[in-house]
Amino acid sequence: MATVVTDSADTQEGPRAEGAPSPTLAERYRAVRAHSERLCETLETEDYVVSSMPDVSPTKWHLAHTSWFFETFVLAPNDPFYKPLDPKYAFLFNSYYVQAGERHCRAQRGLVTRPTVQEVFAYRRYVDDHMLSLLDRLEHTDVVTLGLHHEQQHQELMLTDIKHVFWMNPMRPAYLKNSGHGISDMGNGSSPDSPVPPISHLPSPMSAVPEGVYQIGHTDPSFAFDNETPAHRVFIEPFSIARDLVSNREYLAFVDDHGYHRPELWLAAGWALVREQKREAPLYWERTPDGWTEFTLEGTRPLDLDAPVCHVSYFEADAFARWAGKRLPTEAEWEVAARTVPDLARLYGDRWQWTQSAYVAYPGYKPAAGAIGEYNGKWMSDQWVLRGSSLATPPGHSRVTYRNFFPSDTRWQYSGIRLASS
Amino acid sequence: MATVVTDSADTQEGPRAEGAPSPTLAERYRAVRAHSERLCETLETEDYVVSSMPDVSPTKWHLAHTSWFFETFVLAPNDPFYKPLDPKYAFLFNSYYVQAGERHCRAQRGLVTRPTVQEVFAYRRYVDDHMLSLLDRLEHTDVVTLGLHHEQQHQELMLTDIKHVFWMNPMRPAYLKNSGHGISDMGNGSSPDSPVPPISHLPSPMSAVPEGVYQIGHTDPSFAFDNETPAHRVFIEPFSIARDLVSNREYLAFVDDHGYHRPELWLAAGWALVREQKREAPLYWERTPDGWTEFTLEGTRPLDLDAPVCHVSYFEADAFARWAGKRLPTEAEWEVAARTVPDLARLYGDRWQWTQSAYVAYPGYKPAAGAIGEYNGKWMSDQWVLRGSSLATPPGHSRVTYRNFFPSDTRWQYSGIRLASS
Amino acid sequence: MATVVTDSADTQEGPRAEGAPSPTLAERYRAVRAHSERLCETLETEDYVVSSMPDVSPTKWHLAHTSWFFETFVLAPNDPFYKPLDPKYAFLFNSYYVQAGERHCRAQRGLVTRPTVQEVFAYRRYVDDHMLSLLDRLEHTDVVTLGLHHEQQHQELMLTDIKHVFWMNPMRPAYLKNSGHGISDMGNGSSPDSPVPPISHLPSPMSAVPEGVYQIGHTDPSFAFDNETPAHRVFIEPFSIARDLVSNREYLAFVDDHGYHRPELWLAAGWALVREQKREAPLYWERTPDGWTEFTLEGTRPLDLDAPVCHVSYFEADAFARWAGKRLPTEAEWEVAARTVPDLARLYGDRWQWTQSAYVAYPGYKPAAGAIGEYNGKWMSDQWVLRGSSLATPPGHSRVTYRNFFPSDTRWQYSGIRLASS
Amino acid sequence: MATVVTDSADTQEGPRAEGAPSPTLAERYRAVRAHSERLCETLETEDYVVSSMPDVSPTKWHLAHTSWFFETFVLAPNDPFYKPLDPKYAFLFNSYYVQAGERHCRAQRGLVTRPTVQEVFAYRRYVDDHMLSLLDRLEHTDVVTLGLHHEQQHQELMLTDIKHVFWMNPMRPAYLKNSGHGISDMGNGSSPDSPVPPISHLPSPMSAVPEGVYQIGHTDPSFAFDNETPAHRVFIEPFSIARDLVSNREYLAFVDDHGYHRPELWLAAGWALVREQKREAPLYWERTPDGWTEFTLEGTRPLDLDAPVCHVSYFEADAFARWAGKRLPTEAEWEVAARTVPDLARLYGDRWQWTQSAYVAYPGYKPAAGAIGEYNGKWMSDQWVLRGSSLATPPGHSRVTYRNFFPSDTRWQYSGIRLASS
């Protein structure tokens, strides 16, 4: 039995251009804030207002809440002369930070027509002006960096949320008229629903990883969320992991093999949902006389069989794996494989990958003090960890230790499947 | 015992200027359609989109649905060359006419961001153009007239609905900046929430009506909904009816006398709601350190004690009447009193008046054939009749035989209380 | 137009044997109390405990609650030495009398295993002993009489409730092993589900009733509930009423004519229920390869086509009437016809008959003072009046002015259809 | 860093008397079956019937379902002449084995009055007779052993369920009249709610466990559920674990320190529940003018401050741990400590101990083939592992590898808290 402690730096999904100077904090602030607004370029005013299900927030709310974050955690504590643009915004745009004061009921976010979209953009300007004049003078900039990563998380949600809003509309509007639209240069080079390189080898070859004690978790001085720490050792029994994601073609074979009608393939809670909601396929798939289609940010189109399957829940990922005679990896297996196996495709920037690890604290985990400590820690029940990142994840927001997390039945994220086996 | 058959014409709430020529149907069409749009003048685009509770429809939907009505029941059957602007609109904007085809789920009306507001106005233009070129050639215009009265009903709903939308917003926006705004000339001379002449005599004097056989229901050739017919005879035991409505001052005395905490005053179903929802006052009232306020289309303001109480449910109207040692009138009593008692104030144009008559068919009632027959008849269960009209009712839409109807717990309409006794 | 005031005594469903002396109050008390217990003779201990839906109370609860009524409204106010057997029973067995103190949540009635059945019978003995020794000394016996009629209402509920409990059990137990069982002599000569005389003329002939002013409501000094008073005059337009009830054969024709799939036949709220619950027939009907069956207190058996249809809701009665080109009678029409038309069959003792009259107060209605006043008055919203009585109604509990009432979707009562037309 | 592989046998909670011969399978069968019935000795017939919440099954159902298990998985496959006593029982008493056929809706278990209690006992006799005559001839007895462990699990549920049934009854009946009752010898020497040795050292001293690779999971040939296998290695960072459980006295200090009103102590989902349900203490605690009481199987009594806290949810255990500056152990930590730390008190037979490990498959886990495979595997989402055993656990049913599991908000089990720290 080998005892291996990996000490490589946390792998970033893309290399930075050699020799390019690091951007300043103000440059990064401007870039991230601008990216949020660029994502809205194709929206109509009406699109900003609604919430199509409890998980989905209005675009307008995302734009305001990310500004409220800077206002509450940077401007208010650090700028003694700062006056909020509107004192009611603190109530309206606080998401879930109980220690930061009373907040508006989440279920009613989609009912709030005022402030208008224009007023929300003015709020962003107001916060930006104050932030940019404060940044130089600021001694501790950690919370600013956190706020930028926070905004990036909301950038991904803005895309998944508007996709769901459009899906719930019988008019089936398109967010992007076609892939040639300017927005397709969304910062990571493409729209979340633009074509991806085909998955060619079916089933994916598996790579073996030897047993051993490995270290996982964040170590280097770069930014990470508190839930990625502390780095710690895990023992991993020998396992294999798929080099590529599961494709729509493979998932369709599961569907065609009556996968949604065979209880023995499903967790009990998943099976109950499948029956109750008469599910037959991933979210956004529709069976038509001409074959399966999928709804995308570019409208409805024929299902791309060679693309990785997307918008599946944990229940679906788990059932598919059982059908395929495999299982989902644990998050430790995923991280070790990502660090040590050279030929793994689509780790980042394609589909979030469900793991069979529940989202709990790493040994020795300590959340930050105060309201900021509510960021990650209080969600550690009844969720699963997803690893990697997706086509909707903004650039610079992926890393090998990143722990995304969602409940078992979540489907509106860009979530897919990478298989493993013991 | 006197046997009395009233044969006066149905009383209209206001006299028409002597000698003025009747407007043509096209003129009436233009006027009613324009009025709907005038009601929207102060709205922001965002305000058109949302639904704040199941009873409330988005403004955008009201504007489109009233157009769909003309499209479906006038243009499609009468204009062989008519092509819908968008075939999906038939699905989106059908309210409840099962026989007119599949329709969008009511609960999801507030999630539909497209068509945009601008597109809905374009839809109105499109329908108007076709209607106006068809009107001259049209042999049977009854459905056009029905469509105009239908649109007037939605005009009232547009006001009550947007009021509720704004109420659910912690920003508490105002529909009208102040009473001086142009919209205050809303067609009936004032905004629904502008000041009304004070109620001075407390309690209101009662007028006696003798027993007898009276005729109620619509008879003359002017327009009426099918549920106002056929006219028929009723025997009414002697009763008295209040000359004026119940004021906020009187209702506040009921509140202060622990009215919302005394089960013996309430119907069982009303008491259950009061307890479950911890109600203490009518909708839109708020208790503040400086006294009671009411939320209005012009914003929040101190409660006007001399105004008629408003936004009370049947349960509240009934409980108040019991506390006052009185009861609510039946709809027959109301109509007979309105026809025969000269000094009754505020019959029309102020508050809808709850009656203790369930909304059921008049003897011999026959709904129209086809989908139009669903207009009134299929709602005849578990609702109460309200009589008169309100400040939100558009001009020309009140008459002595009018039967409005809502369930027991409805509060978002401009509903008030007129007392009676045996 | 004739003005007619009926002054006949309230029609009882059956004549009393000539010359028989009136039973004393104590005799009546003993007889009614004994009848409740006779209804339980075939039950197992387990059967007394459960509630199969919110409308249904456990048999054990009925037996105890009717005793609580005497304890609370007779013994406690009149016997200064009376001590309750167990002070907690006042909490457990109060149904809905808010003014009589706190009470156990209705939804949890079926969870209470103690007191046991035996203890409940002991409670009955205890109350009976005290009642019988008090009765002689009691000056005002009205509440005792009310308590006996109250217990008779619960006797009907005991039968309808246990039928539903057995229906919800996949074992489908029978309350009566066969019609020859002793219990078939249930006091009115037969079990509620024993065969009835066949309906022969299809469709039923109609009898005409002339227009006029009629008096309805209770007048003579015999017992009636407060909601049957005061007697008052109504004008009735000419109408016809069916001489017999609607049969299963006729109702089956409606089913076979796709009655449950034609929205134009249904009230909107009824149609929503039919679709949501996929209803295809009355309660207790089941479609089998060998034809329709009905579940009865004697078990499952083939549908008796010549019997009156039973266990239909107001929605179903109303839809059937519309399909048949008729309507339901109002309660005033029913009462006038019952008083004046000689050849009407099955007015009493077969099926309760839905009327299209909402359950509201008669003009001048005054409920009793105190908690007893909650008996009828507070239920006057969102219910319909049913007239007549059923096979489950105990003997001596039917009269021409009786107003039974249930909500639109009630089906577990023995409710049927008598048609009318204008 | 030490690499440690424990190879001790799975620790049983109590030693077997030296030299006593192992009981035969038939003897064990008789003993386990008899124990279930002994648990019912103090019940009234009515107590067997009801279900007080979705988690709770009627006692009658437990008695029948455990028999159904033997019928379905032993008698039917192995005895070609076996005929079920009643074919409908297969439908009524299947819990969740989808592959074993259709089953009765769990939510309606508490509505089924027949078969009666007596009939259920007859069913047990019938199954027992067939089992005992089959046992000698049976080649593979693994499923019999599984069935006995299965019945033992239901024995624990019978106690927790009847406790909840009695709690929901305002009469607050006692299962045991007093500790002197014969049943107090419930097989493990005492009733679940009889006094336990006091917790004396507050706070409990902690024992340190060194880091290392440890083996957890079941290895020896004795019985274990499939979810305890395969044994595998884990790396554990150094940690400390409390030698004793948390006492009511300590938990009360948390309550008195406003523990239920401080959001920063709670997981988000737990805090939402605490607020929504206005929780202030563990299940079965009640605040009275004379201090806190707890409801037990022996009735209501003053809270025993020196006893281990009981009936807390994961949310409460986790919040308490945070308040105490500690955390819950992982299941691997618990098992390693139980195997290696000599002075840990109350590992078994007192309170189940929440761990912060989600219930997921061990690496290489394989459920059994067929319906039996549904026993454990399909529940592996949204539950936490509890370790040890409780006062309600029957004798011979505890071991160091045992993995009990329940959702985050479960409180009706005998669940307590053992603290750990990194």
PDB file of C-alpha atoms in Angstrom, chain D residues 127-266:
ATOM      1  CA  VAL D 127     -46.464 -18.237   9.743  1.00  0.00           C
ATOM      2  CA  ASP D 128     -44.672 -19.528  12.821  1.00  0.00           C
ATOM      3  CA  ASP D 129     -46.095 -23.017  12.408  1.00  0.00           C
ATOM      4  CA  HIS D 130     -44.950 -23.171   8.820  1.00  0.00           C
ATOM      5  CA  MET D 131     -41.580 -21.662   9.585  1.00  0.00           C
ATOM      6  CA  LEU D 132     -40.835 -24.026  12.414  1.00  0.00           C
ATOM      7  CA  SER D 133     -41.687 -27.071  10.361  1.00  0.00           C
ATOM      8  CA  LEU D 134     -39.597 -25.717   7.486  1.00  0.00           C
ATOM      9  CA  LEU D 135     -36.534 -24.655   9.450  1.00  0.00           C
ATOM     10  CA  ASP D 136     -35.052 -28.138   9.827  1.00  0.00           C
ATOM     11  CA  ARG D 137     -35.271 -28.830   6.130  1.00  0.00           C
ATOM     12  CA  LEU D 138     -33.929 -25.466   5.059  1.00  0.00           C
ATOM     13  CA  GLU D 139     -30.571 -25.507   3.334  1.00  0.00           C
ATOM     14  CA  HIS D 140     -29.791 -21.790   3.260  1.00  0.00           C
ATOM     15  CA  THR D 141     -30.801 -20.045   6.436  1.00  0.00           C
ATOM     16  CA  ASP D 142     -29.295 -16.641   5.800  1.00  0.00           C
ATOM     17  CA  VAL D 143     -32.658 -15.074   5.005  1.00  0.00           C
ATOM     18  CA  VAL D 144     -34.129 -16.489   8.211  1.00  0.00           C
ATOM     19  CA  THR D 145     -31.374 -14.825  10.169  1.00  0.00           C
ATOM     20  CA  LEU D 146     -31.962 -11.618   8.243  1.00  0.00           C
ATOM     21  CA  GLY D 147     -35.665 -11.901   9.047  1.00  0.00           C
ATOM     22  CA  LEU D 148     -34.894 -12.156  12.742  1.00  0.00           C
ATOM     23  CA  HIS D 149     -32.689  -9.085  12.664  1.00  0.00           C
ATOM     24  CA  HIS D 150     -35.391  -7.391  10.650  1.00  0.00           C
ATOM     25  CA  GLU D 151     -37.944  -8.220  13.317  1.00  0.00           C
ATOM     26  CA  GLN D 152     -35.611  -6.871  15.968  1.00  0.00           C
ATOM     27  CA  GLN D 153     -35.434  -3.577  14.129  1.00  0.00           C
ATOM     28  CA  HIS D 154     -39.208  -3.463  14.186  1.00  0.00           C
ATOM     29  CA  GLN D 155     -39.204  -4.224  17.887  1.00  0.00           C
ATOM     30  CA  GLU D 156     -37.365  -0.986  18.443  1.00  0.00           C
ATOM     31  CA  LEU D 157     -39.806   0.824  16.167  1.00  0.00           C
ATOM     32  CA  MET D 158     -42.768  -0.655  18.021  1.00  0.00           C
ATOM     33  CA  LEU D 159     -41.569   1.077  21.163  1.00  0.00           C
ATOM     34  CA  THR D 160     -40.726   4.406  19.562  1.00  0.00           C
ATOM     35  CA  ASP D 161     -43.968   4.374  17.603  1.00  0.00           C
ATOM     36  CA  ILE D 162     -46.298   3.607  20.482  1.00  0.00           C
ATOM     37  CA  LYS D 163     -44.540   6.269  22.527  1.00  0.00           C
ATOM     38  CA  HIS D 164     -45.403   8.794  19.832  1.00  0.00           C
ATOM     39  CA  VAL D 165     -48.980   7.542  19.562  1.00  0.00           C
ATOM     40  CA  PHE D 166     -49.460   8.049  23.287  1.00  0.00           C
ATOM     41  CA  TRP D 167     -47.794  11.454  23.151  1.00  0.00           C
ATOM     42  CA  MET D 168     -50.279  12.644  20.535  1.00  0.00           C
ATOM     43  CA  ASN D 169     -53.144  11.657  22.809  1.00  0.00           C
ATOM     44  CA  PRO D 170     -54.255  14.419  25.181  1.00  0.00           C
ATOM     45  CA  MET D 171     -55.006  11.683  27.748  1.00  0.00           C
ATOM     46  CA  ARG D 172     -51.253  10.959  27.811  1.00  0.00           C
ATOM     47  CA  PRO D 173     -51.602   7.246  28.527  1.00  0.00           C
ATOM     48  CA  ALA D 174     -48.687   5.257  29.899  1.00  0.00           C
ATOM     49  CA  TYR D 175     -47.356   2.179  28.167  1.00  0.00           C
ATOM     50  CA  LEU D 176     -45.940   0.918  31.453  1.00  0.00           C
ATOM     51  CA  LYS D 177     -47.802   1.659  34.620  1.00  0.00           C
ATOM     52  CA  ASN D 178     -44.555   1.795  36.549  1.00  0.00           C
ATOM     53  CA  SER D 179     -41.059   0.411  36.364  1.00  0.00           C
ATOM     54  CA  GLY D 180     -42.075  -2.494  38.530  1.00  0.00           C
ATOM     55  CA  HIS D 181     -44.248  -3.926  35.762  1.00  0.00           C
ATOM     56  CA  GLY D 182     -43.259  -7.249  34.377  1.00  0.00           C
ATOM     57  CA  ILE D 183     -42.471  -5.697  31.050  1.00  0.00           C
ATOM     58  CA  SER D 184     -39.613  -3.762  32.549  1.00  0.00           C
ATOM     59  CA  ASP D 185     -37.752  -6.995  32.014  1.00  0.00           C
ATOM     60  CA  MET D 186     -37.993  -6.283  28.321  1.00  0.00           C
ATOM     61  CA  GLY D 187     -35.174  -8.538  27.392  1.00  0.00           C
ATOM     62  CA  ASN D 188     -32.370  -6.098  27.901  1.00  0.00           C
ATOM     63  CA  GLY D 189     -33.141  -5.731  31.539  1.00  0.00           C
ATOM     64  CA  SER D 190     -35.114  -2.505  31.625  1.00  0.00           C
ATOM     65  CA  SER D 191     -37.710  -0.380  29.871  1.00  0.00           C
ATOM     66  CA  PRO D 192     -36.360   2.248  27.455  1.00  0.00           C
ATOM     67  CA  ASP D 193     -37.443   4.984  29.819  1.00  0.00           C
ATOM     68  CA  SER D 194     -36.438   3.494  33.116  1.00  0.00           C
ATOM     69  CA  PRO D 195     -33.720   5.384  35.018  1.00  0.00           C
ATOM     70  CA  VAL D 196     -30.150   5.084  33.785  1.00  0.00           C
ATOM     71  CA  PRO D 197     -26.892   5.596  35.658  1.00  0.00           C
ATOM     72  CA  PRO D 198     -26.300   9.348  36.010  1.00  0.00           C
ATOM     73  CA  ILE D 199     -23.802  11.269  33.928  1.00  0.00           C
ATOM     74  CA  SER D 200     -21.453  12.694  36.483  1.00  0.00           C
ATOM     75  CA  HIS D 201     -18.503  14.466  34.901  1.00  0.00           C
ATOM     76  CA  LEU D 202     -19.546  17.642  33.093  1.00  0.00           C
ATOM     77  CA  PRO D 203     -18.417  18.254  30.502  1.00  0.00           C
ATOM     78  CA  SER D 204     -17.367  14.760  29.606  1.00  0.00           C
ATOM     79  CA  PRO D 205     -13.603  14.213  29.436  1.00  0.00           C
ATOM     80  CA  MET D 206     -12.314  13.645  25.930  1.00  0.00           C
ATOM     81  CA  SER D 207     -10.101  10.796  24.781  1.00  0.00           C
ATOM     82  CA  ALA D 208      -7.535  11.395  22.041  1.00  0.00           C
ATOM     83  CA  VAL D 209      -7.233   9.034  19.083  1.00  0.00           C
ATOM     84  CA  PRO D 210      -4.083   9.215  16.960  1.00  0.00           C
ATOM     85  CA  GLU D 211      -4.152   9.753  13.222  1.00  0.00           C
ATOM     86  CA  GLY D 212      -3.764   6.734  11.040  1.00  0.00           C
ATOM     87  CA  VAL D 213      -5.209   4.374   8.492  1.00  0.00           C
ATOM     88  CA  TYR D 214      -7.863   2.257  10.145  1.00  0.00           C
ATOM     89  CA  GLN D 215     -10.109  -0.453   8.925  1.00  0.00           C
ATOM     90  CA  ILE D 216     -13.862  -0.124   9.461  1.00  0.00           C
ATOM     91  CA  GLY D 217     -16.776  -2.312   8.493  1.00  0.00           C
ATOM     92  CA  HIS D 218     -17.818  -5.857   9.155  1.00  0.00           C
ATOM     93  CA  THR D 219     -15.394  -8.737   8.638  1.00  0.00           C
ATOM     94  CA  ASP D 220     -16.089 -11.772  10.798  1.00  0.00           C
ATOM     95  CA  PRO D 221     -18.565 -14.488   9.795  1.00  0.00           C
ATOM     96  CA  SER D 222     -21.288 -13.380  12.226  1.00  0.00           C
ATOM     97  CA  PHE D 223     -24.380 -11.671  10.889  1.00  0.00           C
ATOM     98  CA  ALA D 224     -24.251  -8.095   9.625  1.00  0.00           C
ATOM     99  CA  PHE D 225     -26.402  -6.086   7.256  1.00  0.00           C
ATOM    100  CA  ASP D 226     -25.000  -5.627   3.773  1.00  0.00           C
ATOM    101  CA  ASN D 227     -24.467  -1.897   4.357  1.00  0.00           C
ATOM    102  CA  GLU D 228     -21.778  -2.709   6.966  1.00  0.00           C
ATOM    103  CA  THR D 229     -19.631  -4.223   4.247  1.00  0.00           C
ATOM    104  CA  PRO D 230     -17.151  -4.407   2.715  1.00  0.00           C
ATOM    105  CA  ALA D 231     -14.627  -3.642   5.393  1.00  0.00           C
ATOM    106  CA  HIS D 232     -12.261  -1.010   4.060  1.00  0.00           C
ATOM    107  CA  ARG D 233      -9.559   1.395   5.097  1.00  0.00           C
ATOM    108  CA  VAL D 234      -9.972   5.035   6.039  1.00  0.00           C
ATOM    109  CA  PHE D 235      -7.461   7.653   7.016  1.00  0.00           C
ATOM    110  CA  ILE D 236      -8.425   9.554  10.115  1.00  0.00           C
ATOM    111  CA  GLU D 237      -6.816  12.802  11.194  1.00  0.00           C
ATOM    112  CA  PRO D 238      -6.136  12.990  14.939  1.00  0.00           C
ATOM    113  CA  PHE D 239      -9.277  13.676  16.948  1.00  0.00           C
ATOM    114  CA  SER D 240     -10.769  13.485  20.402  1.00  0.00           C
ATOM    115  CA  ILE D 241     -14.036  11.918  21.422  1.00  0.00           C
ATOM    116  CA  ALA D 242     -16.151  12.354  24.533  1.00  0.00           C
ATOM    117  CA  ARG D 243     -16.129   9.464  26.976  1.00  0.00           C
ATOM    118  CA  ASP D 244     -19.775   9.910  27.831  1.00  0.00           C
ATOM    119  CA  LEU D 245     -22.935  11.242  26.202  1.00  0.00           C
ATOM    120  CA  VAL D 246     -24.297  14.768  26.566  1.00  0.00           C
ATOM    121  CA  SER D 247     -26.673  15.028  29.524  1.00  0.00           C
ATOM    122  CA  ASN D 248     -30.040  16.736  29.841  1.00  0.00           C
ATOM    123  CA  ARG D 249     -28.342  19.163  32.213  1.00  0.00           C
ATOM    124  CA  GLU D 250     -25.908  20.263  29.521  1.00  0.00           C
ATOM    125  CA  TYR D 251     -28.605  20.413  26.876  1.00  0.00           C
ATOM    126  CA  LEU D 252     -30.770  22.510  29.173  1.00  0.00           C
ATOM    127  CA  ALA D 253     -27.894  24.964  29.504  1.00  0.00           C
ATOM    128  CA  PHE D 254     -27.974  25.272  25.718  1.00  0.00           C
ATOM    129  CA  VAL D 255     -31.730  25.871  25.844  1.00  0.00           C
ATOM    130  CA  ASP D 256     -31.336  28.431  28.606  1.00  0.00           C
ATOM    131  CA  ASP D 257     -28.582  30.139  26.631  1.00  0.00           C
ATOM    132  CA  HIS D 258     -31.201  30.830  23.926  1.00  0.00           C
ATOM    133  CA  GLY D 259     -29.881  28.020  21.803  1.00  0.00           C
ATOM    134  CA  TYR D 260     -33.161  27.769  19.899  1.00  0.00           C
ATOM    135  CA  HIS D 261     -33.057  31.482  19.105  1.00  0.00           C
ATOM    136  CA  ARG D 262     -29.532  31.895  17.760  1.00  0.00           C
ATOM    137  CA  PRO D 263     -29.384  31.262  14.026  1.00  0.00           C
ATOM    138  CA  GLU D 264     -25.590  31.217  13.955  1.00  0.00           C
ATOM    139  CA  LEU D 265     -25.665  27.879  15.792  1.00  0.00           C
ATOM    140  CA  TRP D 266     -27.867  26.091  13.283  1.00  0.00           C
TER     141      TRP D 266
END
